[in-house]
Each structure stands twice: as C-alpha cells, then as structure tokens.
PDB file of C-alpha atoms in Angstrom:
ATOM      1  CA  GLY A  16       0.000   0.000   0.000  1.00 69.00           C
ATOM      2  CA  LYS A  17       2.803   2.432   0.849  1.00 74.00           C
ATOM      3  CA  PHE A  18       4.374   1.945  -2.583  1.00 75.00           C
ATOM      4  CA  LEU A  19       1.044   2.524  -4.337  1.00 69.00           C
ATOM      5  CA  ARG A  20       0.441   5.741  -2.374  1.00 67.00           C
ATOM      6  CA  ARG A  21       4.012   7.041  -2.676  1.00 70.00           C
ATOM      7  CA  SER A  22       4.076   6.409  -6.428  1.00 68.00           C
ATOM      8  CA  SER A  23       0.502   7.722  -6.847  1.00 69.00           C
ATOM      9  CA  LEU A  24      -0.468   4.511  -8.640  1.00 73.00           C
ATOM     10  CA  ASP A  25      -3.551   4.461  -6.420  1.00 71.00           C
ATOM     11  CA  GLU A  26      -4.842   7.306  -8.633  1.00 73.00           C
ATOM     12  CA  LEU A  27      -4.894   5.191 -11.821  1.00 77.00           C
ATOM     13  CA  PRO A  28      -8.498   3.960 -11.382  1.00 81.00           C
ATOM     14  CA  GLN A  29      -9.580   7.595 -11.644  1.00 84.00           C
ATOM     15  CA  LEU A  30      -8.580   7.513 -15.316  1.00 85.00           C
ATOM     16  CA  VAL A  31     -11.884   5.686 -15.834  1.00 87.00           C
ATOM     17  CA  ASN A  32     -13.625   8.789 -14.464  1.00 88.00           C
ATOM     18  CA  VAL A  33     -11.636  10.944 -16.902  1.00 91.00           C
ATOM     19  CA  LEU A  34     -12.722   8.747 -19.813  1.00 90.00           C
ATOM     20  CA  LYS A  35     -16.358   8.958 -18.635  1.00 91.00           C
ATOM     21  CA  GLY A  36     -16.099  12.773 -18.543  1.00 89.00           C
ATOM     22  CA  GLU A  37     -16.648  12.994 -14.783  1.00 89.00           C
ATOM     23  CA  LEU A  38     -13.116  14.280 -14.174  1.00 91.00           C
ATOM     24  CA  SER A  39     -10.695  16.394 -16.126  1.00 94.00           C
ATOM     25  CA  ILE A  40      -6.968  15.639 -16.220  1.00 93.00           C
ATOM     26  CA  VAL A  41      -6.261  18.997 -14.516  1.00 96.00           C
ATOM     27  CA  GLY A  42      -8.593  20.735 -12.100  1.00 95.00           C
ATOM     28  CA  PRO A  43      -9.268  21.078  -8.396  1.00 95.00           C
ATOM     29  CA  ARG A  44      -9.686  17.873  -6.422  1.00 89.00           C
ATOM     30  CA  PRO A  45     -13.329  16.890  -5.904  1.00 89.00           C
ATOM     31  CA  VAL A  46     -14.619  17.567  -2.393  1.00 91.00           C
ATOM     32  CA  VAL A  47     -17.539  16.263  -0.362  1.00 92.00           C
ATOM     33  CA  GLY A  48     -20.411  18.546   0.635  1.00 90.00           C
ATOM     34  CA  GLU A  49     -18.988  19.148   4.096  1.00 92.00           C
ATOM     35  CA  GLU A  50     -15.733  20.430   2.589  1.00 93.00           C
ATOM     36  CA  LEU A  51     -17.562  22.509  -0.010  1.00 94.00           C
ATOM     37  CA  GLU A  52     -19.194  24.501   2.794  1.00 95.00           C
ATOM     38  CA  LYS A  53     -15.708  25.650   3.873  1.00 95.00           C
ATOM     39  CA  TYR A  54     -15.408  27.534   0.569  1.00 95.00           C
ATOM     40  CA  GLY A  55     -18.267  29.797   1.658  1.00 94.00           C
ATOM     41  CA  GLU A  56     -19.112  32.488  -0.882  1.00 96.00           C
ATOM     42  CA  TYR A  57     -16.380  31.138  -3.179  1.00 96.00           C
ATOM     43  CA  ARG A  58     -17.970  27.701  -3.597  1.00 95.00           C
ATOM     44  CA  PHE A  59     -19.468  28.706  -6.948  1.00 96.00           C
ATOM     45  CA  LEU A  60     -16.026  29.715  -8.234  1.00 96.00           C
ATOM     46  CA  PHE A  61     -14.699  26.356  -7.063  1.00 96.00           C
ATOM     47  CA  LEU A  62     -17.563  24.552  -8.799  1.00 95.00           C
ATOM     48  CA  SER A  63     -17.091  26.563 -12.014  1.00 95.00           C
ATOM     49  CA  VAL A  64     -14.296  24.242 -13.185  1.00 95.00           C
ATOM     50  CA  VAL A  65     -14.400  20.488 -13.717  1.00 94.00           C
ATOM     51  CA  PRO A  66     -12.635  18.595 -10.925  1.00 94.00           C
ATOM     52  CA  GLY A  67      -9.391  16.961 -11.963  1.00 94.00           C
ATOM     53  CA  LEU A  68      -7.081  14.041 -11.475  1.00 90.00           C
ATOM     54  CA  THR A  69      -4.286  16.499 -10.708  1.00 92.00           C
ATOM     55  CA  GLY A  70      -4.155  20.206 -10.140  1.00 94.00           C
ATOM     56  CA  TYR A  71      -2.224  23.218  -8.909  1.00 95.00           C
ATOM     57  CA  TRP A  72      -2.347  22.034  -5.294  1.00 93.00           C
ATOM     58  CA  GLN A  73      -1.281  18.446  -6.056  1.00 88.00           C
ATOM     59  CA  ALA A  74       1.579  19.507  -8.331  1.00 92.00           C
ATOM     60  CA  TYR A  75       3.071  22.177  -6.114  1.00 91.00           C
ATOM     61  CA  ALA A  76       2.137  21.441  -2.506  1.00 89.00           C
ATOM     62  CA  ARG A  77       0.521  18.001  -2.296  1.00 78.00           C
ATOM     63  CA  SER A  78       0.265  17.132   1.400  1.00 77.00           C
ATOM     64  CA  SER A  79       2.787  19.728   2.591  1.00 84.00           C
ATOM     65  CA  CYS A  80       0.327  22.564   3.204  1.00 90.00           C
ATOM     66  CA  SER A  81      -2.691  23.302   5.378  1.00 92.00           C
ATOM     67  CA  TYR A  82      -6.238  22.778   4.176  1.00 92.00           C
ATOM     68  CA  GLU A  83      -6.698  26.555   4.040  1.00 94.00           C
ATOM     69  CA  GLN A  84      -3.655  26.858   1.763  1.00 95.00           C
ATOM     70  CA  ARG A  85      -5.039  24.064  -0.405  1.00 94.00           C
ATOM     71  CA  MET A  86      -8.361  25.914  -0.688  1.00 95.00           C
ATOM     72  CA  ALA A  87      -6.565  29.117  -1.678  1.00 96.00           C
ATOM     73  CA  MET A  88      -4.595  27.269  -4.357  1.00 96.00           C
ATOM     74  CA  GLU A  89      -7.732  25.538  -5.697  1.00 96.00           C
ATOM     75  CA  LEU A  90      -9.608  28.854  -5.872  1.00 97.00           C
ATOM     76  CA  TYR A  91      -6.669  30.591  -7.538  1.00 97.00           C
ATOM     77  CA  TYR A  92      -6.630  27.847 -10.161  1.00 97.00           C
ATOM     78  CA  ALA A  93     -10.391  28.116 -10.687  1.00 96.00           C
ATOM     79  CA  GLY A  94     -10.071  31.837 -11.322  1.00 96.00           C
ATOM     80  CA  HIS A  95      -7.064  31.605 -13.635  1.00 96.00           C
ATOM     81  CA  ALA A  96      -7.325  28.244 -15.425  1.00 95.00           C
ATOM     82  CA  ASN A  97      -6.002  28.074 -18.967  1.00 95.00           C
ATOM     83  CA  PHE A  98      -4.577  25.493 -21.347  1.00 96.00           C
ATOM     84  CA  TRP A  99      -0.913  26.435 -20.939  1.00 97.00           C
ATOM     85  CA  TRP A 100      -1.104  26.428 -17.164  1.00 96.00           C
ATOM     86  CA  ASP A 101      -2.717  22.974 -17.340  1.00 97.00           C
ATOM     87  CA  ILE A 102       0.262  21.746 -19.398  1.00 97.00           C
ATOM     88  CA  LYS A 103       2.682  23.196 -16.832  1.00 97.00           C
ATOM     89  CA  ILE A 104       0.726  21.550 -13.989  1.00 96.00           C
ATOM     90  CA  MET A 105       0.835  18.175 -15.753  1.00 95.00           C
ATOM     91  CA  PHE A 106       4.629  18.357 -16.086  1.00 95.00           C
ATOM     92  CA  ALA A 107       4.987  19.536 -12.474  1.00 94.00           C
ATOM     93  CA  THR A 108       2.808  16.622 -11.348  1.00 89.00           C
ATOM     94  CA  VAL A 109       5.042  14.111 -13.107  1.00 88.00           C
ATOM     95  CA  GLY A 110       8.067  15.673 -11.417  1.00 89.00           C
ATOM     96  CA  ALA A 111       6.389  15.629  -7.988  1.00 84.00           C
ATOM     97  CA  VAL A 112       5.396  11.975  -8.398  1.00 79.00           C
ATOM     98  CA  LEU A 113       8.864  10.931  -9.531  1.00 81.00           C
ATOM     99  CA  ARG A 114      10.432  12.727  -6.568  1.00 80.00           C
ATOM    100  CA  GLY A 115       7.776  11.388  -4.204  1.00 71.00           C
ATOM    101  CA  LYS A 116       7.256  14.977  -3.059  1.00 64.00           C
ATOM    102  CA  GLY A 117       4.501  15.272  -0.475  1.00 57.00           C
ATOM    103  CA  ALA A 118       3.323  11.673  -0.828  1.00 54.00           C
ATOM    104  CA  LYS A 119       2.175  10.048   2.397  1.00 54.00           C
TER     105      LYS A 119
END
C-alpha cells in the first residue's frame, strides 16, 4: 500500500472517471459537501471548473500545506485556469510523483 500511495499509482483507477467525462486531467480535487461549505461564498467559483485528477495544489504542494492553503490554491486555479497552465501543472505533477514529493 505504501508503494502505491508514494508512487501515486492508487490514482490510476480515476482515469476511468476521466474517460467517462466525470473528471478532467487537470482541475481542483473533488470535495464532499462538508468540505464545499468551507469555501463559503467562493464555492461557486470552485464549482465553475471540472474537478481533476491532478491540479495546482497536487503539483506544487501536495500534502505539505494546510487545508486553508489548499483551498486558496484551488480557488486561484479556478479563477485563472487556462490550457498552458494545465500543461505546466501536468509536467509539475510528473516531477512531484517521480520525486515522491509530499506523498504520504
């Protein structure tokens, strides 16, 4: 289990969700209703983008930041998403996974 988590191979089944159109490759991580309430007045901004398999938070902070910092990063992404940034995030994600950065 530790190897699967550290290498992020536990995320592979989510590719099925990408193929079904339920997830994007890049976007904020999906949250449950209880977490969505924490976004307060910004929940609609958060919901304005399709959730993703990876995103700004996963690529650059992963588990090394507070939940509030994660929310700020997710909202920043939602407000500034674009194709080229998505490409950069995908490359940064590969680098983070290969380095095992932030994996628990």
